[in-house]
CSV table of C-alpha atoms and ligand atoms in Angstrom, one decimal:
chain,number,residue,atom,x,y,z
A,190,UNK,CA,4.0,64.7,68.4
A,191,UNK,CA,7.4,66.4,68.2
A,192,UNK,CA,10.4,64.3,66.5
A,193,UNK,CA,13.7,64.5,66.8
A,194,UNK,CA,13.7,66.0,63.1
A,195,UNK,CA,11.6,68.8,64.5
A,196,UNK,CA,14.4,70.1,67.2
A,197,UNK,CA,17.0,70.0,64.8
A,198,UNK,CA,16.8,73.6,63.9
A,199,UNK,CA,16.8,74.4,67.5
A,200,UNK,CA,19.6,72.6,68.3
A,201,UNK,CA,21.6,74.3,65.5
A,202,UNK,CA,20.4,77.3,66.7
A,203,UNK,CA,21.4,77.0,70.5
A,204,UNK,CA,24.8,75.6,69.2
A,205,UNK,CA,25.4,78.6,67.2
A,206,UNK,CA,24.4,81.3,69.8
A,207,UNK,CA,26.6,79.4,72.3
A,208,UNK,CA,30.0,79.4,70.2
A,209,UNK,CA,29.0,83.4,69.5
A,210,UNK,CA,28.6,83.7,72.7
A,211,UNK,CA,32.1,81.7,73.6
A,212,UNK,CA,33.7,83.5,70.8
A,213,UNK,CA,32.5,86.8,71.9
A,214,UNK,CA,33.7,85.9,75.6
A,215,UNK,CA,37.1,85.2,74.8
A,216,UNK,CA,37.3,88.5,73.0
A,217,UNK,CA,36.7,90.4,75.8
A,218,UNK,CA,39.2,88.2,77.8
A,219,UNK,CA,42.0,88.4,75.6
A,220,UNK,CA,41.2,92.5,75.4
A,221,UNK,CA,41.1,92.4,79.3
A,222,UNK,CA,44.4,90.5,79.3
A,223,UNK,CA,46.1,92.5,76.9
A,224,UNK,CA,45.5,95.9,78.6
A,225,UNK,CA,46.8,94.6,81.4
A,226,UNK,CA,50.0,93.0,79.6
A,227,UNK,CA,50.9,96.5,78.2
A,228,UNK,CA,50.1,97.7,81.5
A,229,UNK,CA,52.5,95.5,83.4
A,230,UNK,CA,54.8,95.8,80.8
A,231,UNK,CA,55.3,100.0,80.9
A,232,UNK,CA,54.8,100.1,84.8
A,233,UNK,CA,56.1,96.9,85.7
A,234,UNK,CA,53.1,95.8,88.3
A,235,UNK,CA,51.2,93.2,87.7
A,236,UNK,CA,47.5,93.2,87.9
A,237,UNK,CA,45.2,90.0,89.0
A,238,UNK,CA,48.3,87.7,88.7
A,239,UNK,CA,46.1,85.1,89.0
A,240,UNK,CA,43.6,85.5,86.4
A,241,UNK,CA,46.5,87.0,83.9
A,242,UNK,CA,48.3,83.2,84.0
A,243,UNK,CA,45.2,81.1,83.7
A,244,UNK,CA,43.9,83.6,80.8
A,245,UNK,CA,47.3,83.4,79.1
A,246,UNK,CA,47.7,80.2,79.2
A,247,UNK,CA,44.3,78.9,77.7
A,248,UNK,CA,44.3,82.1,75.1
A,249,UNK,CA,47.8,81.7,74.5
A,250,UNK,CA,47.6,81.2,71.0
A,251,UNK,CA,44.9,84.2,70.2
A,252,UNK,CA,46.9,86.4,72.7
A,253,UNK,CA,50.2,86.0,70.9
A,254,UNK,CA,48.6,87.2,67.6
A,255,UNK,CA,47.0,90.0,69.8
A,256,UNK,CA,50.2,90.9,71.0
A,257,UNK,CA,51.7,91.2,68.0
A,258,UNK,CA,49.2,93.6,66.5
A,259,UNK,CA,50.1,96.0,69.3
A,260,UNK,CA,53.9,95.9,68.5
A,261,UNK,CA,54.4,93.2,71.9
A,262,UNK,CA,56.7,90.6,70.7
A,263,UNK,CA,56.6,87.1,71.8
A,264,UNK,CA,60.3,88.0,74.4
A,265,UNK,CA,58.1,89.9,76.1
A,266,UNK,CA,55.1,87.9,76.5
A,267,UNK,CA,57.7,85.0,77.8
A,268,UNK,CA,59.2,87.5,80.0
A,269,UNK,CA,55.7,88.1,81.4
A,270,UNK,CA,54.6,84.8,81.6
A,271,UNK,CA,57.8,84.0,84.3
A,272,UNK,CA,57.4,87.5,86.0
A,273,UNK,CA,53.7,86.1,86.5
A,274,UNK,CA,54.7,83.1,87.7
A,275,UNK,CA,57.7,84.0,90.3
A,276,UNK,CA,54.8,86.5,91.7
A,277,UNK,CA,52.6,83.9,92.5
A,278,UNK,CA,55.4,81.1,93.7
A,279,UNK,CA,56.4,83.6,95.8
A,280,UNK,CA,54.4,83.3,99.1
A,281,UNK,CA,54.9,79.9,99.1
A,282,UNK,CA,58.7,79.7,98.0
A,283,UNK,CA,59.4,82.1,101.5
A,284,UNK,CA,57.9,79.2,103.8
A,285,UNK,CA,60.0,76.3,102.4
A,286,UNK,CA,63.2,76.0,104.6
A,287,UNK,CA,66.3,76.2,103.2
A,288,UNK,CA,67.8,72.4,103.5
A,289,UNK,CA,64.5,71.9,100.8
A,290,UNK,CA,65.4,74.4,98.1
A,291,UNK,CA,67.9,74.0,95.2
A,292,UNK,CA,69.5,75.9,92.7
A,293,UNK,CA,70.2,75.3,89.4
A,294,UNK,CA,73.1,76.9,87.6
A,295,UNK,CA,73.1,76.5,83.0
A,296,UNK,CA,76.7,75.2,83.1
A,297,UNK,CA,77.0,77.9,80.3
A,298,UNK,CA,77.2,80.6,82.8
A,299,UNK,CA,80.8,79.5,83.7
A,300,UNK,CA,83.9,80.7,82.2
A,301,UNK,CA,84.8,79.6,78.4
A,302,UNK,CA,88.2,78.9,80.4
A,303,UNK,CA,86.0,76.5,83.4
A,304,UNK,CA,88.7,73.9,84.7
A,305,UNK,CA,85.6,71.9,86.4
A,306,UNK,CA,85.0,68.7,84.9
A,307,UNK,CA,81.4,66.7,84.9
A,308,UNK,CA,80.1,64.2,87.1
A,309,UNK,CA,76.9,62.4,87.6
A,310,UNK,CA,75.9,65.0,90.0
A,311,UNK,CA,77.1,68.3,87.1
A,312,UNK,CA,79.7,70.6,86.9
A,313,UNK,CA,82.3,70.4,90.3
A,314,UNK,CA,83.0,73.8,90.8
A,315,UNK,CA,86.8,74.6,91.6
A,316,UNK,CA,86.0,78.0,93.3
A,317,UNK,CA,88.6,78.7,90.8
A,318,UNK,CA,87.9,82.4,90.4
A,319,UNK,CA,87.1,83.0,87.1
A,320,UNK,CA,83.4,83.4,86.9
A,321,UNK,CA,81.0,84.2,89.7
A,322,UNK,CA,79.6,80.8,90.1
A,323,UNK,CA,82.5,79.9,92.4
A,324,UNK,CA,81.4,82.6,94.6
A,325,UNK,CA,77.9,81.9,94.7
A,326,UNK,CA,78.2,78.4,95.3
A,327,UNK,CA,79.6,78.1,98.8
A,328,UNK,CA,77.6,81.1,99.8
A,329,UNK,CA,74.3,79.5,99.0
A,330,UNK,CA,75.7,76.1,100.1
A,331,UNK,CA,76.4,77.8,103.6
A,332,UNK,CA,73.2,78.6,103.7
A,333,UNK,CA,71.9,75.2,103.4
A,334,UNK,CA,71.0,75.3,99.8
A,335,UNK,CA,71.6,72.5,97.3
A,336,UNK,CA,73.3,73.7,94.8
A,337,UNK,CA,73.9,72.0,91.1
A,338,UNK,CA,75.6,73.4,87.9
A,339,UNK,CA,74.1,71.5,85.0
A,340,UNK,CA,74.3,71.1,81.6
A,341,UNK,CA,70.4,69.9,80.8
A,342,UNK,CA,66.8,69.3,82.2
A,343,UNK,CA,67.7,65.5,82.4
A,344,UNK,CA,69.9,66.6,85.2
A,345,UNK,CA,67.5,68.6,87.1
A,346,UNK,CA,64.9,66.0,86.9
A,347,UNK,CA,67.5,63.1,88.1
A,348,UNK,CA,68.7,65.5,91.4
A,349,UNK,CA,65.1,66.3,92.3
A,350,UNK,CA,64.0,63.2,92.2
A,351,UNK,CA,67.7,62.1,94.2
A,352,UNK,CA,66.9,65.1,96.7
A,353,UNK,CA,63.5,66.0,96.5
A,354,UNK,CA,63.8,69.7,97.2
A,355,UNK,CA,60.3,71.3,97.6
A,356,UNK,CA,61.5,74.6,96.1
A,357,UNK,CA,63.6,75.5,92.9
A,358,UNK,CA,65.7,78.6,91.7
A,359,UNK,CA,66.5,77.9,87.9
A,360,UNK,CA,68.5,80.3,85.8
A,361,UNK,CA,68.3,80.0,82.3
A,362,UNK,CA,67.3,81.4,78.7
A,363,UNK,CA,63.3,82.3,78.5
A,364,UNK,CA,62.5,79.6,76.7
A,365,UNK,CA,64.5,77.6,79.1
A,366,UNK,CA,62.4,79.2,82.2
A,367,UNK,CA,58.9,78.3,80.4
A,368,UNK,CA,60.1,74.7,79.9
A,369,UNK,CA,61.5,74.7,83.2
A,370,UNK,CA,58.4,76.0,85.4
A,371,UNK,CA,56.6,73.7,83.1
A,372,UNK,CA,58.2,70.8,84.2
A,373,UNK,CA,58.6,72.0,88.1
A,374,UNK,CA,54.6,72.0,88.0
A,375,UNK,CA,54.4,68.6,86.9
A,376,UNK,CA,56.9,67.7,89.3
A,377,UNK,CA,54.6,69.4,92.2
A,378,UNK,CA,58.1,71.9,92.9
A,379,UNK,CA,57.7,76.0,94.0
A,380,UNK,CA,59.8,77.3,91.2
A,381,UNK,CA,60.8,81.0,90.4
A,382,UNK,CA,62.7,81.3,87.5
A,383,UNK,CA,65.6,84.2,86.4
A,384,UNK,CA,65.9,84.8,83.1
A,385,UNK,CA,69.9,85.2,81.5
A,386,UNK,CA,70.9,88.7,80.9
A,387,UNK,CA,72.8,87.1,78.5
A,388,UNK,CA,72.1,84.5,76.1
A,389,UNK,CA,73.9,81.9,73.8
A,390,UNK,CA,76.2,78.7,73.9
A,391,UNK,CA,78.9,80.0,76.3
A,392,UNK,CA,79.6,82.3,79.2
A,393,UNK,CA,76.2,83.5,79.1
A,394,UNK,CA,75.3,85.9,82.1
A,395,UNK,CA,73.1,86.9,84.8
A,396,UNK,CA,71.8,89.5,87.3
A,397,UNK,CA,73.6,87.7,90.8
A,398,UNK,CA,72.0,90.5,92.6
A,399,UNK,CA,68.1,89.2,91.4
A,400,UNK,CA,69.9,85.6,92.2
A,401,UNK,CA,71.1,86.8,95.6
A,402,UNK,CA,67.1,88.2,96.6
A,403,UNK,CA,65.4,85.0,95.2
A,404,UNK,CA,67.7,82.9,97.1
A,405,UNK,CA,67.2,85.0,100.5
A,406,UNK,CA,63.4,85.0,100.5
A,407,UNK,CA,62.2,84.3,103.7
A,408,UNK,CA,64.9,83.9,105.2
A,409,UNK,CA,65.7,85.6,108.7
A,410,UNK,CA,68.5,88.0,109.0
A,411,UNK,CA,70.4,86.1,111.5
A,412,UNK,CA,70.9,83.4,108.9
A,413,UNK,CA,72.0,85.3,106.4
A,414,UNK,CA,75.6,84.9,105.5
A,415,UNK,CA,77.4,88.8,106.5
A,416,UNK,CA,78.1,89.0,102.5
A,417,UNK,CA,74.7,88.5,101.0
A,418,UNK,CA,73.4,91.2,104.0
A,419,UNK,CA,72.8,94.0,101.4
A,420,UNK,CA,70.4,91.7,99.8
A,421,UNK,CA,68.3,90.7,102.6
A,422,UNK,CA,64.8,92.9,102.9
B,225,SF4,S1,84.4,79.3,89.4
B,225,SF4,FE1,83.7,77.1,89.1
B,225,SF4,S2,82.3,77.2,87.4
B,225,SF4,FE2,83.4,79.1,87.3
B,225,SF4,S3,85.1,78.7,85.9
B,225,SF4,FE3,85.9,78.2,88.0
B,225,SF4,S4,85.5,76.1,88.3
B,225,SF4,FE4,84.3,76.7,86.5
């Protein structure tokens, strides 16, 4: 009669072959997802979009050390990682109507001279002229977006749960971005995320044009204000 003693060996065995096996399967994975990290990096499309975020987020921690043996740094693998997730928010971010998106604005993009002064709601933009924010604002606010200038995530989490917009435009550093489309998934929101051009404390900056094309996806031409037209597709 066969005891338990007796399938030991088997077991070990089985247990073994499966963890090569495992092993050996996220190998091929992670040398999958890096050819086509280096590919969308030097051509700038982006292959299976879908299988490249799931893979890079459950290798993420054998992909960074991959990445760094091929000279990728970790900037870029962030940058990725957003560019990966606008492209697959974005089908979905076009069909949300306006009056249920938001923006967020890093109250460091404003001038180190910003006369606005804080309230529970962020920063109340004068218009005042001396950063672009007071011209974005009443264009996108025109449109029917909310739009809030805020100094942390504690903000963004206490106007989406005041507003409960379905879809998000957040600005901010890359690390800021990951966090943020971290925390929109938890909070069941369409994010797409534009990374600073410019980072630090104060007056950082960004691309307004990429802003401007986020902010007008899916929406028809004849609701476009006339100065954001050259942005429209
Ligand atoms: S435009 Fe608005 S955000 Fe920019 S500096 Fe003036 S008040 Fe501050």
């Amino acid at each position: 009669m066969t005891s338990v003693f007796d399938l030991y060996p088997h077991l070990i065995t089985l247990i073994g072959e499966v963890t090569v096996l495992f092993i050996l399967g996220c190998l091929i994975c992670g040398l999958i997802l890096l050819f086509l990290t280096v590919y969308a990096i030097r051509t700038g499309n982006l292959l299976f979009p879908r299988f490249m975020r799931a893979g890079l987020i459950f290798l993420e921690g054998m992909m960074r050390g991959l990445f760094k043996l091929v000279g990728v740094e970790d900037q870029e693998f962030l940058r990725i990682m957003v560019t990966l997730q606008n492209t697959l928010n974005r089908k979905a971010f076009m069909v949300i109507p306006i009056p249920e998106r938001a923006v967020f604005i890093p109250q460091c993009l404003r001038s180190g001279a910003c006369p606005a002064h804080l309230h529970e709601e962020g920063l109340n933009c004068r218009s005042c002229g001396l950063c672009q924010i007071g011209v974005a604002k009443p264009l996108l606010e025109k449109m029917g977006y909310k739009f809030f200038i805020v100094p942390g995530s504690s903000f963004i989490k206490r106007m989406v749960k005041r507003y409960k917009p379905k879809a998000i435009i957040g600005i901010g550093c890359l690390i800021e971005i990951k966090e943020g489309t971290e925390m929109a998934g938890q909070l069941n929101l369409i994010s797409m995320g534009i990374v600073t051009t410019r980072d630090g404390c104060v007056e950082t900056a960004v691309n307004w044009d990429e802003v401007y094309q986020i902010a007008l996806l899916g929406v028809s031409r004849a609701d476009v204000p006339q100065e954001l037209e050259k942005y429209s597709s």
